[in-house]
Amino acid sequence: MLTGKTAVVTGAARGIGKEIALTLAKNGATVIVNYNGSKERAEAVVLEIKAAGGEAEAMQCNVADFEASEKMVQDVLSKYKKVDILVNNAGITKDNLIMRMTEEDYDAVLDTNLKGAFNMIRHLSRNFIKLRGGKIVNISSVSGVMGNAGQSNYSASKAGLIGLTKSVARELASRNVCVNAVAPGFIATEMTEVLSEEVQKKIKEMIPLGKMGSPKDVAELVLFLAGSRSDYITGQVMHVDGGMVM
Ligand code: NAP
């Protein structure tokens, strides 16, 4: 159980982040539901958590913005005193073949997916060191492990997250802080529903278990990594992808 723990989940207004927020709250954590543009949906997540007897608050910030993310962290710490669990889930895609990819689309994806996680970890690192404990979970992707045509920016950001995870895991291990990455395969969310039926069919053919995953599949693994049952696990990349990487 996560009773007494405070968790920050970035990009928690919908999809995988929302399911992670609901799952951590259901297990007793007070959850900061971070969002960027989806205010109403973030507030709906908070209401859903409260209706189930949990504690939550929505907080806006663009995680790619160093100062804005620092301000959100300060607000969280002044109100809740400590953060025990950080889940870096916020992410975007801007797919294109490398020869057509614009500099803007490359930078936007790296800024949100990789620098966003750096910003949050950087601003919360003092908190975790003082706590002498805590859990950081970074949501990477199968694309960051295997690569994916049309996703050079996204794959680079998600592979970068794995390097970030391992380095921070080594830095914070002596303070008993565990830092792990979760690499989902293809999960049915708004991010993947934009893919054509033909692409979705091809994807399913690549998945040994033969189907896309659900946000719940990812949230259950994050719950495990956020709780005490994973206290001796750090610096790992855990795959939740129906067997794509094995
Ligand atoms: P999604 O439905 O598109 O949701 C992404 C969330 O990220 C949105 O709620 C969005 O917030 C938030 N976000 C984007 N940019 C942000 C920023 N700058 N600051 C704060 N929040 C920001 O995506 P999803 O499928 O749930 O994916 C969640 C994570 O899992 C992502 O990191 C993604 O790369 C990863 N992942 C997904 C899959 C998949 O198949 N779906 C597979 C592997 C990895 P607003 O709506 O408030 O703007």
PDB file of C-alpha atoms and ligand atoms in Angstrom:
ATOM      1  CA  MET A   1       0.000   0.000   0.000  1.00  0.00           C
ATOM      2  CA  LEU A   2       1.077   3.567  -0.678  1.00  0.00           C
ATOM      3  CA  THR A   3      -0.710   5.214   2.239  1.00  0.00           C
ATOM      4  CA  GLY A   4       1.112   8.364   3.334  1.00  0.00           C
ATOM      5  CA  LYS A   5       3.019   8.602   0.043  1.00  0.00           C
ATOM      6  CA  THR A   6       2.798  11.541  -2.350  1.00  0.00           C
ATOM      7  CA  ALA A   7       3.106  10.807  -6.054  1.00  0.00           C
ATOM      8  CA  VAL A   8       3.575  13.156  -8.997  1.00  0.00           C
ATOM      9  CA  VAL A   9       2.439  11.748 -12.348  1.00  0.00           C
ATOM     10  CA  THR A  10       3.187  13.916 -15.386  1.00  0.00           C
ATOM     11  CA  GLY A  11       0.742  13.963 -18.299  1.00  0.00           C
ATOM     12  CA  ALA A  12      -1.935  12.310 -16.157  1.00  0.00           C
ATOM     13  CA  ALA A  13      -5.083  13.785 -17.722  1.00  0.00           C
ATOM     14  CA  ARG A  14      -5.567  10.869 -20.098  1.00  0.00           C
ATOM     15  CA  GLY A  15      -4.253   7.563 -21.443  1.00  0.00           C
ATOM     16  CA  ILE A  16      -1.502   5.726 -19.589  1.00  0.00           C
ATOM     17  CA  GLY A  17      -0.812   8.619 -17.194  1.00  0.00           C
ATOM     18  CA  LYS A  18      -4.451   8.766 -16.120  1.00  0.00           C
ATOM     19  CA  GLU A  19      -4.516   5.022 -15.417  1.00  0.00           C
ATOM     20  CA  ILE A  20      -1.270   5.314 -13.420  1.00  0.00           C
ATOM     21  CA  ALA A  21      -2.741   8.188 -11.370  1.00  0.00           C
ATOM     22  CA  LEU A  22      -5.957   6.219 -10.670  1.00  0.00           C
ATOM     23  CA  THR A  23      -4.012   3.087  -9.747  1.00  0.00           C
ATOM     24  CA  LEU A  24      -1.577   4.828  -7.376  1.00  0.00           C
ATOM     25  CA  ALA A  25      -4.478   6.698  -5.730  1.00  0.00           C
ATOM     26  CA  LYS A  26      -6.513   3.502  -5.370  1.00  0.00           C
ATOM     27  CA  ASN A  27      -3.554   2.074  -3.493  1.00  0.00           C
ATOM     28  CA  GLY A  28      -3.433   4.953  -1.034  1.00  0.00           C
ATOM     29  CA  ALA A  29      -1.104   7.556  -2.557  1.00  0.00           C
ATOM     30  CA  THR A  30      -1.985  11.243  -2.732  1.00  0.00           C
ATOM     31  CA  VAL A  31      -1.555  11.986  -6.430  1.00  0.00           C
ATOM     32  CA  ILE A  32      -0.564  15.211  -8.183  1.00  0.00           C
ATOM     33  CA  VAL A  33      -2.252  14.936 -11.573  1.00  0.00           C
ATOM     34  CA  ASN A  34      -0.015  17.021 -13.826  1.00  0.00           C
ATOM     35  CA  TYR A  35      -1.355  18.235 -17.166  1.00  0.00           C
ATOM     36  CA  ASN A  36      -0.267  20.628 -19.861  1.00  0.00           C
ATOM     37  CA  GLY A  37      -3.334  21.594 -21.922  1.00  0.00           C
ATOM     38  CA  SER A  38      -6.082  19.232 -20.697  1.00  0.00           C
ATOM     39  CA  LYS A  39      -7.321  21.109 -17.608  1.00  0.00           C
ATOM     40  CA  GLU A  40     -10.879  19.742 -17.633  1.00  0.00           C
ATOM     41  CA  ARG A  41      -9.754  16.190 -18.139  1.00  0.00           C
ATOM     42  CA  ALA A  42      -7.178  16.483 -15.343  1.00  0.00           C
ATOM     43  CA  GLU A  43      -9.877  17.836 -13.036  1.00  0.00           C
ATOM     44  CA  ALA A  44     -12.117  14.926 -14.025  1.00  0.00           C
ATOM     45  CA  VAL A  45      -9.335  12.505 -13.009  1.00  0.00           C
ATOM     46  CA  VAL A  46      -9.090  14.261  -9.643  1.00  0.00           C
ATOM     47  CA  LEU A  47     -12.870  14.006  -9.173  1.00  0.00           C
ATOM     48  CA  GLU A  48     -12.774  10.303 -10.057  1.00  0.00           C
ATOM     49  CA  ILE A  49     -10.031   9.719  -7.477  1.00  0.00           C
ATOM     50  CA  LYS A  50     -11.886  11.679  -4.799  1.00  0.00           C
ATOM     51  CA  ALA A  51     -15.170   9.893  -5.576  1.00  0.00           C
ATOM     52  CA  ALA A  52     -13.366   6.622  -4.854  1.00  0.00           C
ATOM     53  CA  GLY A  53     -12.168   7.979  -1.501  1.00  0.00           C
ATOM     54  CA  GLY A  54      -8.657   9.008  -2.600  1.00  0.00           C
ATOM     55  CA  GLU A  55      -6.661  12.234  -2.504  1.00  0.00           C
ATOM     56  CA  ALA A  56      -5.508  14.146  -5.570  1.00  0.00           C
ATOM     57  CA  GLU A  57      -4.875  17.589  -7.010  1.00  0.00           C
ATOM     58  CA  ALA A  58      -4.463  18.762 -10.605  1.00  0.00           C
ATOM     59  CA  MET A  59      -1.466  20.964 -11.373  1.00  0.00           C
ATOM     60  CA  GLN A  60      -0.656  22.545 -14.713  1.00  0.00           C
ATOM     61  CA  CYS A  61       2.860  22.757 -16.099  1.00  0.00           C
ATOM     62  CA  ASN A  62       4.656  22.166 -19.349  1.00  0.00           C
ATOM     63  CA  VAL A  63       7.338  19.728 -18.200  1.00  0.00           C
ATOM     64  CA  ALA A  64       9.597  20.789 -21.073  1.00  0.00           C
ATOM     65  CA  ASP A  65       9.901  24.232 -19.456  1.00  0.00           C
ATOM     66  CA  PHE A  66      12.714  24.253 -16.860  1.00  0.00           C
ATOM     67  CA  GLU A  67      11.361  27.205 -14.851  1.00  0.00           C
ATOM     68  CA  ALA A  68       7.695  26.146 -15.020  1.00  0.00           C
ATOM     69  CA  SER A  69       8.503  22.619 -13.836  1.00  0.00           C
ATOM     70  CA  GLU A  70      10.629  24.039 -11.003  1.00  0.00           C
ATOM     71  CA  LYS A  71       7.700  26.231  -9.935  1.00  0.00           C
ATOM     72  CA  MET A  72       5.312  23.250  -9.942  1.00  0.00           C
ATOM     73  CA  VAL A  73       7.763  21.202  -7.864  1.00  0.00           C
ATOM     74  CA  GLN A  74       8.080  24.097  -5.373  1.00  0.00           C
ATOM     75  CA  ASP A  75       4.280  24.328  -5.143  1.00  0.00           C
ATOM     76  CA  VAL A  76       3.983  20.576  -4.533  1.00  0.00           C
ATOM     77  CA  LEU A  77       6.710  20.587  -1.884  1.00  0.00           C
ATOM     78  CA  SER A  78       5.363  23.603  -0.048  1.00  0.00           C
ATOM     79  CA  LYS A  79       1.925  21.998   0.161  1.00  0.00           C
ATOM     80  CA  TYR A  80       2.731  18.287   0.589  1.00  0.00           C
ATOM     81  CA  LYS A  81       6.248  18.598   2.173  1.00  0.00           C
ATOM     82  CA  LYS A  82       7.708  15.633   0.263  1.00  0.00           C
ATOM     83  CA  VAL A  83       7.376  13.614  -2.929  1.00  0.00           C
ATOM     84  CA  ASP A  84       7.882   9.852  -2.586  1.00  0.00           C
ATOM     85  CA  ILE A  85       7.043   8.787  -6.138  1.00  0.00           C
ATOM     86  CA  LEU A  86       7.724  10.532  -9.450  1.00  0.00           C
ATOM     87  CA  VAL A  87       6.343   9.054 -12.670  1.00  0.00           C
ATOM     88  CA  ASN A  88       7.650  10.771 -15.802  1.00  0.00           C
ATOM     89  CA  ASN A  89       4.890   9.828 -18.220  1.00  0.00           C
ATOM     90  CA  ALA A  90       4.304  13.002 -20.294  1.00  0.00           C
ATOM     91  CA  GLY A  91       5.155  12.344 -23.913  1.00  0.00           C
ATOM     92  CA  ILE A  92       4.384  13.330 -27.483  1.00  0.00           C
ATOM     93  CA  THR A  93       5.026  11.989 -30.965  1.00  0.00           C
ATOM     94  CA  LYS A  94       5.721  13.914 -34.164  1.00  0.00           C
ATOM     95  CA  ASP A  95       6.457  11.107 -36.598  1.00  0.00           C
ATOM     96  CA  ASN A  96       8.124  11.481 -39.973  1.00  0.00           C
ATOM     97  CA  LEU A  97      10.824   9.872 -42.055  1.00  0.00           C
ATOM     98  CA  ILE A  98      14.262  11.252 -41.219  1.00  0.00           C
ATOM     99  CA  MET A  99      14.657  13.076 -44.543  1.00  0.00           C
ATOM    100  CA  ARG A 100      11.363  14.923 -43.974  1.00  0.00           C
ATOM    101  CA  MET A 101      11.680  15.554 -40.263  1.00  0.00           C
ATOM    102  CA  THR A 102      11.818  19.210 -39.331  1.00  0.00           C
ATOM    103  CA  GLU A 103      14.159  20.589 -36.716  1.00  0.00           C
ATOM    104  CA  GLU A 104      11.085  21.872 -34.805  1.00  0.00           C
ATOM    105  CA  ASP A 105       9.521  18.400 -34.650  1.00  0.00           C
ATOM    106  CA  TYR A 106      12.798  16.831 -33.561  1.00  0.00           C
ATOM    107  CA  ASP A 107      13.320  19.433 -30.819  1.00  0.00           C
ATOM    108  CA  ALA A 108       9.699  19.360 -29.593  1.00  0.00           C
ATOM    109  CA  VAL A 109       9.771  15.603 -29.007  1.00  0.00           C
ATOM    110  CA  LEU A 110      13.185  15.645 -27.305  1.00  0.00           C
ATOM    111  CA  ASP A 111      12.174  18.642 -25.169  1.00  0.00           C
ATOM    112  CA  THR A 112       8.995  17.024 -23.842  1.00  0.00           C
ATOM    113  CA  ASN A 113       9.967  13.366 -23.615  1.00  0.00           C
ATOM    114  CA  LEU A 114      13.584  13.609 -22.475  1.00  0.00           C
ATOM    115  CA  LYS A 115      14.242  17.094 -21.143  1.00  0.00           C
ATOM    116  CA  GLY A 116      10.852  17.024 -19.404  1.00  0.00           C
ATOM    117  CA  ALA A 117      11.934  13.987 -17.389  1.00  0.00           C
ATOM    118  CA  PHE A 118      15.331  15.583 -16.701  1.00  0.00           C
ATOM    119  CA  ASN A 119      13.610  18.755 -15.443  1.00  0.00           C
ATOM    120  CA  MET A 120      11.352  16.870 -13.046  1.00  0.00           C
ATOM    121  CA  ILE A 121      14.125  14.623 -11.701  1.00  0.00           C
ATOM    122  CA  ARG A 122      16.528  17.547 -11.394  1.00  0.00           C
ATOM    123  CA  HIS A 123      14.055  19.670  -9.420  1.00  0.00           C
ATOM    124  CA  LEU A 124      13.043  16.768  -7.162  1.00  0.00           C
ATOM    125  CA  SER A 125      16.531  15.315  -6.635  1.00  0.00           C
ATOM    126  CA  ARG A 126      17.172  17.265  -3.406  1.00  0.00           C
ATOM    127  CA  ASN A 127      13.790  16.070  -2.093  1.00  0.00           C
ATOM    128  CA  PHE A 128      14.681  12.430  -2.803  1.00  0.00           C
ATOM    129  CA  ILE A 129      18.168  12.759  -1.294  1.00  0.00           C
ATOM    130  CA  LYS A 130      16.685  14.253   1.874  1.00  0.00           C
ATOM    131  CA  LEU A 131      14.018  11.524   2.018  1.00  0.00           C
ATOM    132  CA  ARG A 132      16.648   8.775   1.782  1.00  0.00           C
ATOM    133  CA  GLY A 133      14.143   6.804  -0.233  1.00  0.00           C
ATOM    134  CA  GLY A 134      11.643   7.085  -3.006  1.00  0.00           C
ATOM    135  CA  LYS A 135      10.847   5.803  -6.455  1.00  0.00           C
ATOM    136  CA  ILE A 136      11.288   7.339  -9.886  1.00  0.00           C
ATOM    137  CA  VAL A 137       9.663   5.621 -12.863  1.00  0.00           C
ATOM    138  CA  ASN A 138      10.345   6.880 -16.382  1.00  0.00           C
ATOM    139  CA  ILE A 139       7.985   5.807 -19.155  1.00  0.00           C
ATOM    140  CA  SER A 140      10.196   4.882 -22.105  1.00  0.00           C
ATOM    141  CA  SER A 141       9.022   2.813 -25.096  1.00  0.00           C
ATOM    142  CA  VAL A 142       9.710  -0.253 -27.187  1.00  0.00           C
ATOM    143  CA  SER A 143      10.703   2.297 -29.879  1.00  0.00           C
ATOM    144  CA  GLY A 144      13.575   3.429 -27.672  1.00  0.00           C
ATOM    145  CA  VAL A 145      14.828  -0.144 -27.401  1.00  0.00           C
ATOM    146  CA  MET A 146      14.254  -1.524 -30.920  1.00  0.00           C
ATOM    147  CA  GLY A 147      13.964   1.669 -32.999  1.00  0.00           C
ATOM    148  CA  ASN A 148      10.984   2.312 -35.263  1.00  0.00           C
ATOM    149  CA  ALA A 149      10.951   3.667 -38.816  1.00  0.00           C
ATOM    150  CA  GLY A 150       9.370   7.121 -38.858  1.00  0.00           C
ATOM    151  CA  GLN A 151      10.114   7.737 -35.187  1.00  0.00           C
ATOM    152  CA  SER A 152      13.780   8.759 -35.089  1.00  0.00           C
ATOM    153  CA  ASN A 153      12.987  11.712 -32.801  1.00  0.00           C
ATOM    154  CA  TYR A 154      10.697   9.664 -30.521  1.00  0.00           C
ATOM    155  CA  SER A 155      13.065   6.663 -30.408  1.00  0.00           C
ATOM    156  CA  ALA A 156      16.012   8.936 -29.596  1.00  0.00           C
ATOM    157  CA  SER A 157      14.057  10.534 -26.739  1.00  0.00           C
ATOM    158  CA  LYS A 158      12.954   7.176 -25.348  1.00  0.00           C
ATOM    159  CA  ALA A 159      16.443   5.631 -25.664  1.00  0.00           C
ATOM    160  CA  GLY A 160      17.790   8.756 -23.974  1.00  0.00           C
ATOM    161  CA  LEU A 161      15.378   8.189 -21.109  1.00  0.00           C
ATOM    162  CA  ILE A 162      16.941   4.769 -20.557  1.00  0.00           C
ATOM    163  CA  GLY A 163      20.417   6.329 -20.254  1.00  0.00           C
ATOM    164  CA  LEU A 164      19.025   8.995 -17.933  1.00  0.00           C
ATOM    165  CA  THR A 165      17.361   6.286 -15.822  1.00  0.00           C
ATOM    166  CA  LYS A 166      20.548   4.248 -15.425  1.00  0.00           C
ATOM    167  CA  SER A 167      22.788   7.225 -14.601  1.00  0.00           C
ATOM    168  CA  VAL A 168      20.374   8.682 -12.041  1.00  0.00           C
ATOM    169  CA  ALA A 169      19.858   5.187 -10.590  1.00  0.00           C
ATOM    170  CA  ARG A 170      23.627   4.977  -9.991  1.00  0.00           C
ATOM    171  CA  GLU A 171      23.764   8.501  -8.520  1.00  0.00           C
ATOM    172  CA  LEU A 172      20.872   8.026  -6.117  1.00  0.00           C
ATOM    173  CA  ALA A 173      21.372   4.376  -5.127  1.00  0.00           C
ATOM    174  CA  SER A 174      23.419   5.271  -2.038  1.00  0.00           C
ATOM    175  CA  ARG A 175      20.395   7.323  -0.861  1.00  0.00           C
ATOM    176  CA  ASN A 176      18.086   4.333  -1.297  1.00  0.00           C
ATOM    177  CA  VAL A 177      16.220   5.919  -4.211  1.00  0.00           C
ATOM    178  CA  CYS A 178      15.186   3.440  -6.923  1.00  0.00           C
ATOM    179  CA  VAL A 179      15.035   4.654 -10.516  1.00  0.00           C
ATOM    180  CA  ASN A 180      13.608   2.427 -13.239  1.00  0.00           C
ATOM    181  CA  ALA A 181      12.224   2.684 -16.744  1.00  0.00           C
ATOM    182  CA  VAL A 182       9.121   1.027 -18.123  1.00  0.00           C
ATOM    183  CA  ALA A 183       9.095   0.357 -21.856  1.00  0.00           C
ATOM    184  CA  PRO A 184       5.544  -0.201 -23.107  1.00  0.00           C
ATOM    185  CA  GLY A 185       4.890  -1.729 -26.513  1.00  0.00           C
ATOM    186  CA  PHE A 186       1.743  -0.696 -28.358  1.00  0.00           C
ATOM    187  CA  ILE A 187      -0.901   0.423 -25.896  1.00  0.00           C
ATOM    188  CA  ALA A 188      -4.425   1.426 -26.948  1.00  0.00           C
ATOM    189  CA  THR A 189      -4.629   5.179 -26.157  1.00  0.00           C
ATOM    190  CA  GLU A 190      -5.239   8.412 -28.064  1.00  0.00           C
ATOM    191  CA  MET A 191      -1.549   8.333 -29.024  1.00  0.00           C
ATOM    192  CA  THR A 192      -2.001   5.085 -30.976  1.00  0.00           C
ATOM    193  CA  GLU A 193      -5.618   5.435 -32.148  1.00  0.00           C
ATOM    194  CA  VAL A 194      -4.424   7.928 -34.794  1.00  0.00           C
ATOM    195  CA  LEU A 195      -2.593   5.062 -36.549  1.00  0.00           C
ATOM    196  CA  SER A 196      -4.384   3.720 -39.632  1.00  0.00           C
ATOM    197  CA  GLU A 197      -6.113   0.322 -39.451  1.00  0.00           C
ATOM    198  CA  GLU A 198      -3.469  -1.067 -41.784  1.00  0.00           C
ATOM    199  CA  VAL A 199      -0.625   0.087 -39.504  1.00  0.00           C
ATOM    200  CA  GLN A 200      -2.462  -1.277 -36.442  1.00  0.00           C
ATOM    201  CA  LYS A 201      -2.861  -4.650 -38.198  1.00  0.00           C
ATOM    202  CA  LYS A 202       0.872  -4.721 -39.026  1.00  0.00           C
ATOM    203  CA  ILE A 203       1.720  -3.830 -35.432  1.00  0.00           C
ATOM    204  CA  LYS A 204      -0.420  -6.672 -34.053  1.00  0.00           C
ATOM    205  CA  GLU A 205       1.452  -9.089 -36.323  1.00  0.00           C
ATOM    206  CA  MET A 206       4.704  -8.012 -34.602  1.00  0.00           C
ATOM    207  CA  ILE A 207       3.364  -8.729 -31.100  1.00  0.00           C
ATOM    208  CA  PRO A 208       3.823 -12.344 -29.907  1.00  0.00           C
ATOM    209  CA  LEU A 209       0.718 -12.061 -27.676  1.00  0.00           C
ATOM    210  CA  GLY A 210      -1.173 -10.869 -30.768  1.00  0.00           C
ATOM    211  CA  LYS A 211      -2.933  -7.820 -29.333  1.00  0.00           C
ATOM    212  CA  MET A 212      -2.292  -4.283 -28.169  1.00  0.00           C
ATOM    213  CA  GLY A 213      -1.891  -3.662 -24.451  1.00  0.00           C
ATOM    214  CA  SER A 214      -4.104  -1.526 -22.231  1.00  0.00           C
ATOM    215  CA  PRO A 215      -3.118   1.392 -19.966  1.00  0.00           C
ATOM    216  CA  LYS A 216      -3.884  -0.933 -17.048  1.00  0.00           C
ATOM    217  CA  ASP A 217      -1.125  -3.315 -18.165  1.00  0.00           C
ATOM    218  CA  VAL A 218       1.375  -0.455 -17.800  1.00  0.00           C
ATOM    219  CA  ALA A 219      -0.141   0.981 -14.610  1.00  0.00           C
ATOM    220  CA  GLU A 220       0.147  -2.361 -12.762  1.00  0.00           C
ATOM    221  CA  LEU A 221       3.896  -2.483 -13.462  1.00  0.00           C
ATOM    222  CA  VAL A 222       4.313   1.151 -12.401  1.00  0.00           C
ATOM    223  CA  LEU A 223       2.440   0.351  -9.168  1.00  0.00           C
ATOM    224  CA  PHE A 224       4.886  -2.473  -8.478  1.00  0.00           C
ATOM    225  CA  LEU A 225       7.883  -0.191  -9.148  1.00  0.00           C
ATOM    226  CA  ALA A 226       6.373   2.590  -7.013  1.00  0.00           C
ATOM    227  CA  GLY A 227       5.805   0.360  -3.985  1.00  0.00           C
ATOM    228  CA  SER A 228       7.957  -1.492  -1.467  1.00  0.00           C
ATOM    229  CA  ARG A 229       7.749  -4.860  -3.251  1.00  0.00           C
ATOM    230  CA  SER A 230      10.390  -3.549  -5.706  1.00  0.00           C
ATOM    231  CA  ASP A 231      12.779  -2.102  -3.093  1.00  0.00           C
ATOM    232  CA  TYR A 232      15.765  -4.099  -4.404  1.00  0.00           C
ATOM    233  CA  ILE A 233      15.235  -3.193  -8.080  1.00  0.00           C
ATOM    234  CA  THR A 234      16.947  -0.149  -9.614  1.00  0.00           C
ATOM    235  CA  GLY A 235      18.409   0.907 -12.963  1.00  0.00           C
ATOM    236  CA  GLN A 236      16.244  -1.542 -14.880  1.00  0.00           C
ATOM    237  CA  VAL A 237      14.189  -1.323 -18.057  1.00  0.00           C
ATOM    238  CA  MET A 238      11.019  -3.360 -17.690  1.00  0.00           C
ATOM    239  CA  HIS A 239       9.148  -4.326 -20.827  1.00  0.00           C
ATOM    240  CA  VAL A 240       5.371  -4.449 -20.980  1.00  0.00           C
ATOM    241  CA  ASP A 241       4.907  -5.146 -24.657  1.00  0.00           C
ATOM    242  CA  GLY A 242       3.242  -8.518 -25.265  1.00  0.00           C
ATOM    243  CA  GLY A 243       6.649 -10.062 -25.898  1.00  0.00           C
ATOM    244  CA  MET A 244       7.985  -7.733 -28.598  1.00  0.00           C
ATOM    245  CA  VAL A 245      11.363  -7.471 -26.863  1.00  0.00           C
ATOM    246  CA  MET A 246      12.693 -10.758 -25.503  1.00  0.00           C
TER     247      MET A 246
HETATM  248  P1  NAP B   1      -1.445  10.379 -24.734  1.00  0.00           P
HETATM  249  O1  NAP B   1      -2.798   9.763 -24.634  1.00  0.00           O
HETATM  250  O2  NAP B   1      -1.111  11.169 -25.952  1.00  0.00           O
HETATM  251  O3  NAP B   1      -1.219  11.272 -23.421  1.00  0.00           O
HETATM  252  C1  NAP B   1      -0.022  11.957 -23.237  1.00  0.00           C
HETATM  253  C2  NAP B   1      -0.184  12.952 -22.117  1.00  0.00           C
HETATM  254  O4  NAP B   1       1.060  13.652 -22.011  1.00  0.00           O
HETATM  255  C3  NAP B   1      -1.263  13.982 -22.377  1.00  0.00           C
HETATM  256  O5  NAP B   1      -2.215  13.938 -21.347  1.00  0.00           O
HETATM  257  C4  NAP B   1      -0.522  15.314 -22.371  1.00  0.00           C
HETATM  258  O6  NAP B   1      -1.078  16.333 -21.565  1.00  0.00           O
HETATM  259  C5  NAP B   1       0.789  14.980 -21.681  1.00  0.00           C
HETATM  260  N1  NAP B   1       1.814  15.902 -22.140  1.00  0.00           N
HETATM  261  C6  NAP B   1       2.291  16.057 -23.394  1.00  0.00           C
HETATM  262  N2  NAP B   1       3.205  17.041 -23.413  1.00  0.00           N
HETATM  263  C7  NAP B   1       3.302  17.520 -22.139  1.00  0.00           C
HETATM  264  C8  NAP B   1       4.069  18.523 -21.526  1.00  0.00           C
HETATM  265  N3  NAP B   1       4.946  19.261 -22.234  1.00  0.00           N
HETATM  266  N4  NAP B   1       3.910  18.761 -20.200  1.00  0.00           N
HETATM  267  C9  NAP B   1       3.031  18.032 -19.476  1.00  0.00           C
HETATM  268  N5  NAP B   1       2.260  17.052 -20.004  1.00  0.00           N
HETATM  269  C10 NAP B   1       2.406  16.805 -21.323  1.00  0.00           C
HETATM  270  O7  NAP B   1      -0.283   9.289 -24.621  1.00  0.00           O
HETATM  271  P2  NAP B   1      -0.208   7.849 -23.929  1.00  0.00           P
HETATM  272  O8  NAP B   1      -0.380   6.841 -24.980  1.00  0.00           O
HETATM  273  O9  NAP B   1      -1.038   7.810 -22.709  1.00  0.00           O
HETATM  274  O10 NAP B   1       1.352   7.835 -23.537  1.00  0.00           O
HETATM  275  C11 NAP B   1       1.831   8.121 -22.243  1.00  0.00           C
HETATM  276  C12 NAP B   1       3.338   7.856 -22.218  1.00  0.00           C
HETATM  277  O11 NAP B   1       3.582   6.509 -22.583  1.00  0.00           O
HETATM  278  C13 NAP B   1       4.128   8.713 -23.200  1.00  0.00           C
HETATM  279  O12 NAP B   1       5.376   9.061 -22.644  1.00  0.00           O
HETATM  280  C14 NAP B   1       4.337   7.782 -24.372  1.00  0.00           C
HETATM  281  O13 NAP B   1       5.461   8.125 -25.127  1.00  0.00           O
HETATM  282  C15 NAP B   1       4.497   6.464 -23.651  1.00  0.00           C
HETATM  283  N6  NAP B   1       4.236   5.296 -24.478  1.00  0.00           N
HETATM  284  C16 NAP B   1       3.007   5.119 -25.054  1.00  0.00           C
HETATM  285  C17 NAP B   1       2.793   3.994 -25.853  1.00  0.00           C
HETATM  286  C18 NAP B   1       1.475   3.728 -26.513  1.00  0.00           C
HETATM  287  O14 NAP B   1       1.423   2.787 -27.306  1.00  0.00           O
HETATM  288  N7  NAP B   1       0.423   4.463 -26.229  1.00  0.00           N
HETATM  289  C19 NAP B   1       3.829   3.086 -26.055  1.00  0.00           C
HETATM  290  C20 NAP B   1       5.060   3.309 -25.456  1.00  0.00           C
HETATM  291  C21 NAP B   1       5.258   4.417 -24.661  1.00  0.00           C
HETATM  292  P3  NAP B   1      -2.224  17.383 -22.016  1.00  0.00           P
HETATM  293  O15 NAP B   1      -3.295  16.520 -22.626  1.00  0.00           O
HETATM  294  O16 NAP B   1      -2.606  18.024 -20.741  1.00  0.00           O
HETATM  295  O17 NAP B   1      -1.610  18.317 -22.999  1.00  0.00           O
END
